[in-house]
Amino acid sequence: MIPVLINFNGDIIPANSQLLTIANRGFKYGDGLFESMRLMKGQLKFAEQHADRLQRGMKALKIDGYSQMDAWFLKDISEELAKRNKVKHGRLRLTVYRDAEGLYTPSQNKMGYCLELTASEEPRYFLNEKGLIMDVFTELPKPSNYLSNIKTCNSLIYVMAGIYKTQNKLDDVFLLNQSGFLCEASSSNIFIYYQNHLYTPALSEGCVEGVMRQVVIKLAQDNNIEVTEAQINPDILYEADEVFLTNATRGIQTVMGFGVRRYFNRISKVLMDELNKL
């Protein structure tokens, strides 16, 4: 079932409503940011972490109203929309945009938002049955600056990575930063298990500050798996024992192959079991 209702600035309305004018800054300039979140058993997962990231992102973009976007508010609007759509499990996307006129320079910094829900039949996180086949996307490196860690509405690098993935019949791709080091995947953070140690690109490398990234780092530490946030040369992919991806909607996804290299999935199974206990 495709949910038919959305929350647009506090109003629950049909998802196919004509809402945006040609002046909308999210449409014109990508002037906004978003959160991808998971609904399970009618409840929003990791609300505190999502609210914290969203508020910090709104502050960085100088969008007013960030104090409203606390964990209580996110849970309230998410769970209300789930009830109205009669959905218990699914993927939520909250888009926050600068609701203003103007050209590049906005006339004000007022917040607008829209919450969408896509239903799922999965009451918990599941590892992918078939491991992902991946390659490195080199055509468009990701710049590192204070916007790099935010999930902004300016997502062209991920769109181009997605087109490359489709054209080359891949399941996903690794993105590099402007210095040629590993950054992230097309919609996920990267973890690499190498010589009994777990590595993930540091935030200073330009990756999105993923909520599931934070959760998995803590789960690894709690289970005595050494983990380091680092600058990572993509050559490690030829030597790694295990590679997996993380994001808030899918949890953990295992990578099976990169070129001729094949990986195990022992650590990802351990972490996924622990994730489903939260």
mmCIF file of C-alpha atoms in Angstrom:
data_model
loop_
_atom_site.group_PDB
_atom_site.id
_atom_site.type_symbol
_atom_site.label_atom_id
_atom_site.label_comp_id
_atom_site.label_asym_id
_atom_site.label_seq_id
_atom_site.Cartn_x
_atom_site.Cartn_y
_atom_site.Cartn_z
ATOM 1 C CA MET A 1 0.000 0.000 0.000
ATOM 2 C CA ILE A 2 1.293 3.440 -0.923
ATOM 3 C CA PRO A 3 0.396 5.960 1.811
ATOM 4 C CA VAL A 4 -1.898 8.644 0.456
ATOM 5 C CA LEU A 5 -1.426 11.358 3.081
ATOM 6 C CA ILE A 6 1.504 13.669 3.849
ATOM 7 C CA ASN A 7 2.158 16.353 6.451
ATOM 8 C CA PHE A 8 2.780 19.699 4.763
ATOM 9 C CA ASN A 9 3.600 22.427 7.289
ATOM 10 C CA GLY A 10 1.313 20.853 9.874
ATOM 11 C CA ASP A 11 -1.597 20.029 7.590
ATOM 12 C CA ILE A 12 -2.398 16.387 6.774
ATOM 13 C CA ILE A 13 -3.324 16.413 3.093
ATOM 14 C CA PRO A 14 -3.369 14.056 0.075
ATOM 15 C CA ALA A 15 0.099 13.204 -1.240
ATOM 16 C CA ASN A 16 -0.862 14.225 -4.786
ATOM 17 C CA SER A 17 -1.846 17.780 -3.762
ATOM 18 C CA GLN A 18 -0.439 20.623 -5.868
ATOM 19 C CA LEU A 19 1.611 22.470 -3.239
ATOM 20 C CA LEU A 20 4.736 24.214 -4.488
ATOM 21 C CA THR A 21 4.892 27.368 -6.572
ATOM 22 C CA ILE A 22 7.632 28.084 -9.093
ATOM 23 C CA ALA A 23 9.206 30.374 -6.472
ATOM 24 C CA ASN A 24 9.905 27.536 -3.998
ATOM 25 C CA ARG A 25 13.556 27.772 -2.948
ATOM 26 C CA GLY A 26 13.919 24.018 -2.500
ATOM 27 C CA PHE A 27 12.959 23.595 -6.159
ATOM 28 C CA LYS A 28 14.970 26.561 -7.459
ATOM 29 C CA TYR A 29 18.170 26.340 -5.424
ATOM 30 C CA GLY A 30 18.107 23.124 -3.417
ATOM 31 C CA ASP A 31 17.803 25.465 -0.424
ATOM 32 C CA GLY A 32 17.038 22.995 2.331
ATOM 33 C CA LEU A 33 17.918 19.682 3.925
ATOM 34 C CA PHE A 34 16.226 16.392 4.760
ATOM 35 C CA GLU A 35 16.137 13.448 7.131
ATOM 36 C CA SER A 36 15.552 9.842 6.033
ATOM 37 C CA MET A 37 14.126 7.914 8.979
ATOM 38 C CA ARG A 38 12.702 4.502 9.814
ATOM 39 C CA LEU A 39 9.295 3.730 11.280
ATOM 40 C CA MET A 40 8.951 0.380 13.085
ATOM 41 C CA LYS A 41 5.850 -0.881 14.873
ATOM 42 C CA GLY A 42 4.340 2.579 14.550
ATOM 43 C CA GLN A 43 7.266 4.322 16.251
ATOM 44 C CA LEU A 44 10.107 6.483 14.959
ATOM 45 C CA LYS A 45 13.548 4.927 15.454
ATOM 46 C CA PHE A 46 16.448 7.017 16.818
ATOM 47 C CA ALA A 47 14.397 10.191 17.158
ATOM 48 C CA GLU A 48 16.963 11.904 19.419
ATOM 49 C CA GLN A 49 19.794 11.394 16.928
ATOM 50 C CA HIS A 50 17.709 12.539 13.962
ATOM 51 C CA ALA A 51 16.534 15.661 15.801
ATOM 52 C CA ASP A 52 20.070 16.536 16.871
ATOM 53 C CA ARG A 53 21.425 16.214 13.328
ATOM 54 C CA LEU A 54 18.503 18.100 11.797
ATOM 55 C CA GLN A 55 18.778 20.985 14.261
ATOM 56 C CA ARG A 56 22.520 21.326 13.701
ATOM 57 C CA GLY A 57 21.986 21.245 9.937
ATOM 58 C CA MET A 58 19.309 23.944 10.100
ATOM 59 C CA LYS A 59 21.614 26.102 12.217
ATOM 60 C CA ALA A 60 24.420 25.655 9.683
ATOM 61 C CA LEU A 61 22.084 26.665 6.835
ATOM 62 C CA LYS A 62 20.730 29.560 8.935
ATOM 63 C CA ILE A 63 17.127 28.349 8.668
ATOM 64 C CA ASP A 64 15.009 29.621 11.549
ATOM 65 C CA GLY A 65 12.780 27.404 13.664
ATOM 66 C CA TYR A 66 15.294 24.666 14.429
ATOM 67 C CA SER A 67 14.322 24.588 18.117
ATOM 68 C CA GLN A 68 10.887 23.293 17.055
ATOM 69 C CA MET A 69 12.471 20.257 15.392
ATOM 70 C CA ASP A 70 13.194 18.369 18.603
ATOM 71 C CA ALA A 71 12.800 14.627 19.176
ATOM 72 C CA TRP A 72 9.303 15.001 20.632
ATOM 73 C CA PHE A 73 8.116 16.910 17.542
ATOM 74 C CA LEU A 74 9.658 14.395 15.111
ATOM 75 C CA LYS A 75 8.069 11.473 16.955
ATOM 76 C CA ASP A 76 4.727 13.241 17.153
ATOM 77 C CA ILE A 77 4.420 14.134 13.457
ATOM 78 C CA SER A 78 5.838 10.763 12.323
ATOM 79 C CA GLU A 79 3.586 8.638 14.468
ATOM 80 C CA GLU A 80 0.522 10.775 13.678
ATOM 81 C CA LEU A 81 1.142 10.395 9.937
ATOM 82 C CA ALA A 82 1.607 6.639 10.374
ATOM 83 C CA LYS A 83 -1.751 6.358 12.159
ATOM 84 C CA ARG A 84 -3.529 8.483 9.564
ATOM 85 C CA ASN A 85 -2.106 6.270 6.796
ATOM 86 C CA LYS A 86 -2.735 3.072 8.799
ATOM 87 C CA VAL A 87 0.948 2.130 8.426
ATOM 88 C CA LYS A 88 3.127 0.461 11.078
ATOM 89 C CA HIS A 89 6.447 0.065 9.259
ATOM 90 C CA GLY A 90 8.091 2.225 6.626
ATOM 91 C CA ARG A 91 10.503 4.886 5.469
ATOM 92 C CA LEU A 92 9.973 8.532 6.396
ATOM 93 C CA ARG A 93 11.440 11.529 4.636
ATOM 94 C CA LEU A 94 11.256 14.927 6.296
ATOM 95 C CA THR A 95 12.243 17.762 3.954
ATOM 96 C CA VAL A 96 12.914 21.180 5.501
ATOM 97 C CA TYR A 97 13.253 24.134 3.142
ATOM 98 C CA ARG A 98 13.760 27.886 3.435
ATOM 99 C CA ASP A 99 10.262 29.323 2.897
ATOM 100 C CA ALA A 100 11.202 32.672 1.355
ATOM 101 C CA GLU A 101 11.289 34.748 -1.798
ATOM 102 C CA GLY A 102 14.374 36.293 -3.384
ATOM 103 C CA LEU A 103 17.042 35.188 -5.832
ATOM 104 C CA TYR A 104 20.198 33.645 -4.340
ATOM 105 C CA THR A 105 19.738 35.975 -1.367
ATOM 106 C CA PRO A 106 16.559 35.006 0.515
ATOM 107 C CA SER A 107 14.047 37.570 1.729
ATOM 108 C CA GLN A 108 13.808 35.741 5.091
ATOM 109 C CA ASN A 109 14.911 32.502 6.761
ATOM 110 C CA LYS A 110 11.542 31.032 7.724
ATOM 111 C CA MET A 111 11.216 27.238 7.826
ATOM 112 C CA GLY A 112 8.823 25.134 5.781
ATOM 113 C CA TYR A 113 8.591 21.333 5.926
ATOM 114 C CA CYS A 114 7.001 18.270 4.378
ATOM 115 C CA LEU A 115 6.862 14.730 5.831
ATOM 116 C CA GLU A 116 6.302 11.727 3.556
ATOM 117 C CA LEU A 117 5.862 8.052 4.455
ATOM 118 C CA THR A 118 6.477 4.991 2.274
ATOM 119 C CA ALA A 119 5.087 1.751 3.709
ATOM 120 C CA SER A 120 7.144 -1.400 4.247
ATOM 121 C CA GLU A 121 6.346 -4.910 5.494
ATOM 122 C CA GLU A 122 9.584 -5.157 7.517
ATOM 123 C CA PRO A 123 9.154 -4.918 11.315
ATOM 124 C CA ARG A 124 12.928 -4.933 11.901
ATOM 125 C CA TYR A 125 16.218 -4.474 10.054
ATOM 126 C CA PHE A 126 17.248 -7.276 7.698
ATOM 127 C CA LEU A 127 20.663 -7.961 6.139
ATOM 128 C CA ASN A 128 20.518 -8.138 2.368
ATOM 129 C CA GLU A 129 20.421 -11.768 1.212
ATOM 130 C CA LYS A 130 22.683 -11.066 -1.769
ATOM 131 C CA GLY A 131 25.770 -8.987 -1.068
ATOM 132 C CA LEU A 132 26.243 -5.784 -3.047
ATOM 133 C CA ILE A 133 28.599 -5.559 -6.020
ATOM 134 C CA MET A 134 30.308 -2.147 -6.038
ATOM 135 C CA ASP A 135 32.910 -0.044 -7.806
ATOM 136 C CA VAL A 136 34.461 3.383 -7.246
ATOM 137 C CA PHE A 137 32.749 6.409 -8.812
ATOM 138 C CA THR A 138 35.569 8.739 -9.890
ATOM 139 C CA GLU A 139 33.815 11.158 -12.266
ATOM 140 C CA LEU A 140 32.689 13.619 -9.583
ATOM 141 C CA PRO A 141 34.603 13.835 -6.274
ATOM 142 C CA LYS A 142 32.755 15.214 -3.262
ATOM 143 C CA PRO A 143 34.116 18.499 -1.842
ATOM 144 C CA SER A 144 34.891 18.716 1.879
ATOM 145 C CA ASN A 145 33.468 21.760 3.668
ATOM 146 C CA TYR A 146 31.073 22.517 6.509
ATOM 147 C CA LEU A 147 28.079 21.581 4.352
ATOM 148 C CA SER A 148 29.467 18.145 3.434
ATOM 149 C CA ASN A 149 28.197 16.405 6.579
ATOM 150 C CA ILE A 150 24.619 17.718 6.097
ATOM 151 C CA LYS A 151 21.955 15.945 4.016
ATOM 152 C CA THR A 152 21.148 18.994 1.904
ATOM 153 C CA CYS A 153 18.583 19.107 -0.909
ATOM 154 C CA ASN A 154 21.456 19.769 -3.306
ATOM 155 C CA SER A 155 22.066 16.113 -4.169
ATOM 156 C CA LEU A 156 23.395 16.172 -7.730
ATOM 157 C CA ILE A 157 26.553 14.226 -6.868
ATOM 158 C CA TYR A 158 24.380 11.340 -5.652
ATOM 159 C CA VAL A 159 22.145 11.579 -8.709
ATOM 160 C CA MET A 160 25.188 11.304 -11.000
ATOM 161 C CA ALA A 161 26.545 8.428 -8.910
ATOM 162 C CA GLY A 162 23.179 6.695 -9.241
ATOM 163 C CA ILE A 163 23.212 7.086 -13.038
ATOM 164 C CA TYR A 164 26.755 5.675 -13.157
ATOM 165 C CA LYS A 165 25.645 2.751 -10.976
ATOM 166 C CA THR A 166 22.740 1.959 -13.310
ATOM 167 C CA GLN A 167 24.784 2.326 -16.490
ATOM 168 C CA ASN A 168 27.452 -0.040 -15.162
ATOM 169 C CA LYS A 169 24.985 -2.583 -13.690
ATOM 170 C CA LEU A 170 26.272 -2.116 -10.139
ATOM 171 C CA ASP A 171 24.381 -2.324 -6.860
ATOM 172 C CA ASP A 172 26.095 0.758 -5.424
ATOM 173 C CA VAL A 173 29.252 2.854 -5.758
ATOM 174 C CA PHE A 174 31.930 4.260 -3.486
ATOM 175 C CA LEU A 175 32.343 8.056 -3.618
ATOM 176 C CA LEU A 176 35.723 9.751 -3.204
ATOM 177 C CA ASN A 177 36.399 13.173 -1.739
ATOM 178 C CA GLN A 178 38.340 15.958 -3.450
ATOM 179 C CA SER A 179 41.622 14.462 -2.193
ATOM 180 C CA GLY A 180 40.898 11.012 -3.620
ATOM 181 C CA PHE A 181 40.135 9.285 -0.312
ATOM 182 C CA LEU A 182 37.047 7.209 0.463
ATOM 183 C CA CYS A 183 34.078 9.324 1.476
ATOM 184 C CA GLU A 184 30.794 7.369 1.409
ATOM 185 C CA ALA A 185 28.474 5.370 -0.850
ATOM 186 C CA SER A 186 25.647 6.814 -2.948
ATOM 187 C CA SER A 187 23.200 6.863 -0.022
ATOM 188 C CA SER A 188 25.110 5.312 2.862
ATOM 189 C CA ASN A 189 28.179 5.496 5.057
ATOM 190 C CA ILE A 190 31.015 2.987 4.580
ATOM 191 C CA PHE A 191 32.606 0.608 7.092
ATOM 192 C CA ILE A 192 35.675 -1.507 6.305
ATOM 193 C CA TYR A 193 36.986 -4.406 8.420
ATOM 194 C CA TYR A 194 40.717 -4.870 7.880
ATOM 195 C CA GLN A 195 43.249 -6.733 10.034
ATOM 196 C CA ASN A 196 40.807 -7.186 12.945
ATOM 197 C CA HIS A 197 39.937 -3.485 13.028
ATOM 198 C CA LEU A 198 36.882 -1.583 11.811
ATOM 199 C CA TYR A 199 37.401 1.666 9.917
ATOM 200 C CA THR A 200 35.021 4.330 8.632
ATOM 201 C CA PRO A 201 35.806 7.635 6.898
ATOM 202 C CA ALA A 202 36.092 10.497 9.390
ATOM 203 C CA LEU A 203 33.609 13.368 9.142
ATOM 204 C CA SER A 204 36.536 15.568 8.095
ATOM 205 C CA GLU A 205 36.666 13.474 4.891
ATOM 206 C CA GLY A 206 33.353 15.003 3.765
ATOM 207 C CA CYS A 207 30.878 12.175 4.369
ATOM 208 C CA VAL A 208 27.324 12.739 5.561
ATOM 209 C CA GLU A 209 27.066 12.469 9.350
ATOM 210 C CA GLY A 210 24.814 9.429 9.250
ATOM 211 C CA VAL A 211 22.586 8.575 12.200
ATOM 212 C CA MET A 212 23.129 4.838 11.605
ATOM 213 C CA ARG A 213 26.871 5.540 11.345
ATOM 214 C CA GLN A 214 26.779 6.898 14.910
ATOM 215 C CA VAL A 215 24.692 3.945 16.113
ATOM 216 C CA VAL A 216 26.995 1.340 14.517
ATOM 217 C CA ILE A 217 30.161 2.966 15.877
ATOM 218 C CA LYS A 218 28.706 2.730 19.403
ATOM 219 C CA LEU A 219 27.496 -0.851 18.856
ATOM 220 C CA ALA A 220 31.000 -1.843 17.692
ATOM 221 C CA GLN A 221 32.597 -0.235 20.738
ATOM 222 C CA ASP A 222 30.076 -1.889 23.077
ATOM 223 C CA ASN A 223 30.921 -5.276 21.541
ATOM 224 C CA ASN A 224 34.710 -4.854 21.825
ATOM 225 C CA ILE A 225 35.213 -4.307 18.105
ATOM 226 C CA GLU A 226 37.915 -1.705 17.653
ATOM 227 C CA VAL A 227 36.701 1.105 15.395
ATOM 228 C CA THR A 228 38.566 4.133 14.043
ATOM 229 C CA GLU A 229 37.327 7.141 12.085
ATOM 230 C CA ALA A 230 40.102 7.792 9.591
ATOM 231 C CA GLN A 231 41.329 9.008 6.229
ATOM 232 C CA ILE A 232 41.081 5.890 4.056
ATOM 233 C CA ASN A 233 42.862 5.194 0.778
ATOM 234 C CA PRO A 234 40.532 3.356 -1.644
ATOM 235 C CA ASP A 235 43.305 0.794 -2.237
ATOM 236 C CA ILE A 236 42.263 -0.811 1.076
ATOM 237 C CA LEU A 237 39.252 -2.234 -0.792
ATOM 238 C CA TYR A 238 41.604 -4.729 -2.475
ATOM 239 C CA GLU A 239 42.813 -6.015 0.922
ATOM 240 C CA ALA A 240 39.796 -5.659 3.243
ATOM 241 C CA ASP A 241 38.171 -8.696 4.851
ATOM 242 C CA GLU A 242 34.705 -7.181 5.041
ATOM 243 C CA VAL A 243 32.892 -4.072 3.770
ATOM 244 C CA PHE A 244 29.390 -2.935 4.665
ATOM 245 C CA LEU A 245 27.179 0.140 4.293
ATOM 246 C CA THR A 246 24.909 1.822 6.833
ATOM 247 C CA ASN A 247 21.950 4.171 6.690
ATOM 248 C CA ALA A 248 18.914 4.888 8.843
ATOM 249 C CA THR A 249 16.335 3.241 6.600
ATOM 250 C CA ARG A 250 18.087 -0.056 5.768
ATOM 251 C CA GLY A 251 20.348 -0.445 8.795
ATOM 252 C CA ILE A 252 23.369 -2.451 7.589
ATOM 253 C CA GLN A 253 23.938 -3.740 4.060
ATOM 254 C CA THR A 254 26.773 -6.144 3.256
ATOM 255 C CA VAL A 255 29.066 -5.720 0.259
ATOM 256 C CA MET A 256 29.989 -8.958 -1.493
ATOM 257 C CA GLY A 257 32.407 -7.788 -4.129
ATOM 258 C CA PHE A 258 34.641 -5.049 -5.478
ATOM 259 C CA GLY A 259 36.307 -5.991 -8.756
ATOM 260 C CA VAL A 260 37.602 -9.546 -8.247
ATOM 261 C CA ARG A 261 37.740 -9.110 -4.460
ATOM 262 C CA ARG A 262 35.120 -10.945 -2.387
ATOM 263 C CA TYR A 263 34.277 -10.149 1.227
ATOM 264 C CA PHE A 264 32.969 -11.976 4.294
ATOM 265 C CA ASN A 265 30.005 -10.706 6.319
ATOM 266 C CA ARG A 266 30.760 -11.903 9.874
ATOM 267 C CA ILE A 267 31.034 -8.498 11.588
ATOM 268 C CA SER A 268 27.968 -7.095 9.837
ATOM 269 C CA LYS A 269 25.890 -10.046 11.095
ATOM 270 C CA VAL A 270 27.047 -9.462 14.676
ATOM 271 C CA LEU A 271 26.266 -5.750 14.475
ATOM 272 C CA MET A 272 22.888 -6.315 12.810
ATOM 273 C CA ASP A 273 21.869 -8.681 15.609
ATOM 274 C CA GLU A 274 22.810 -6.019 18.145
ATOM 275 C CA LEU A 275 21.027 -3.298 16.150
ATOM 276 C CA ASN A 276 17.754 -5.223 16.241
ATOM 277 C CA LYS A 277 17.970 -5.343 20.045
ATOM 278 C CA LEU A 278 17.770 -1.542 20.297
#
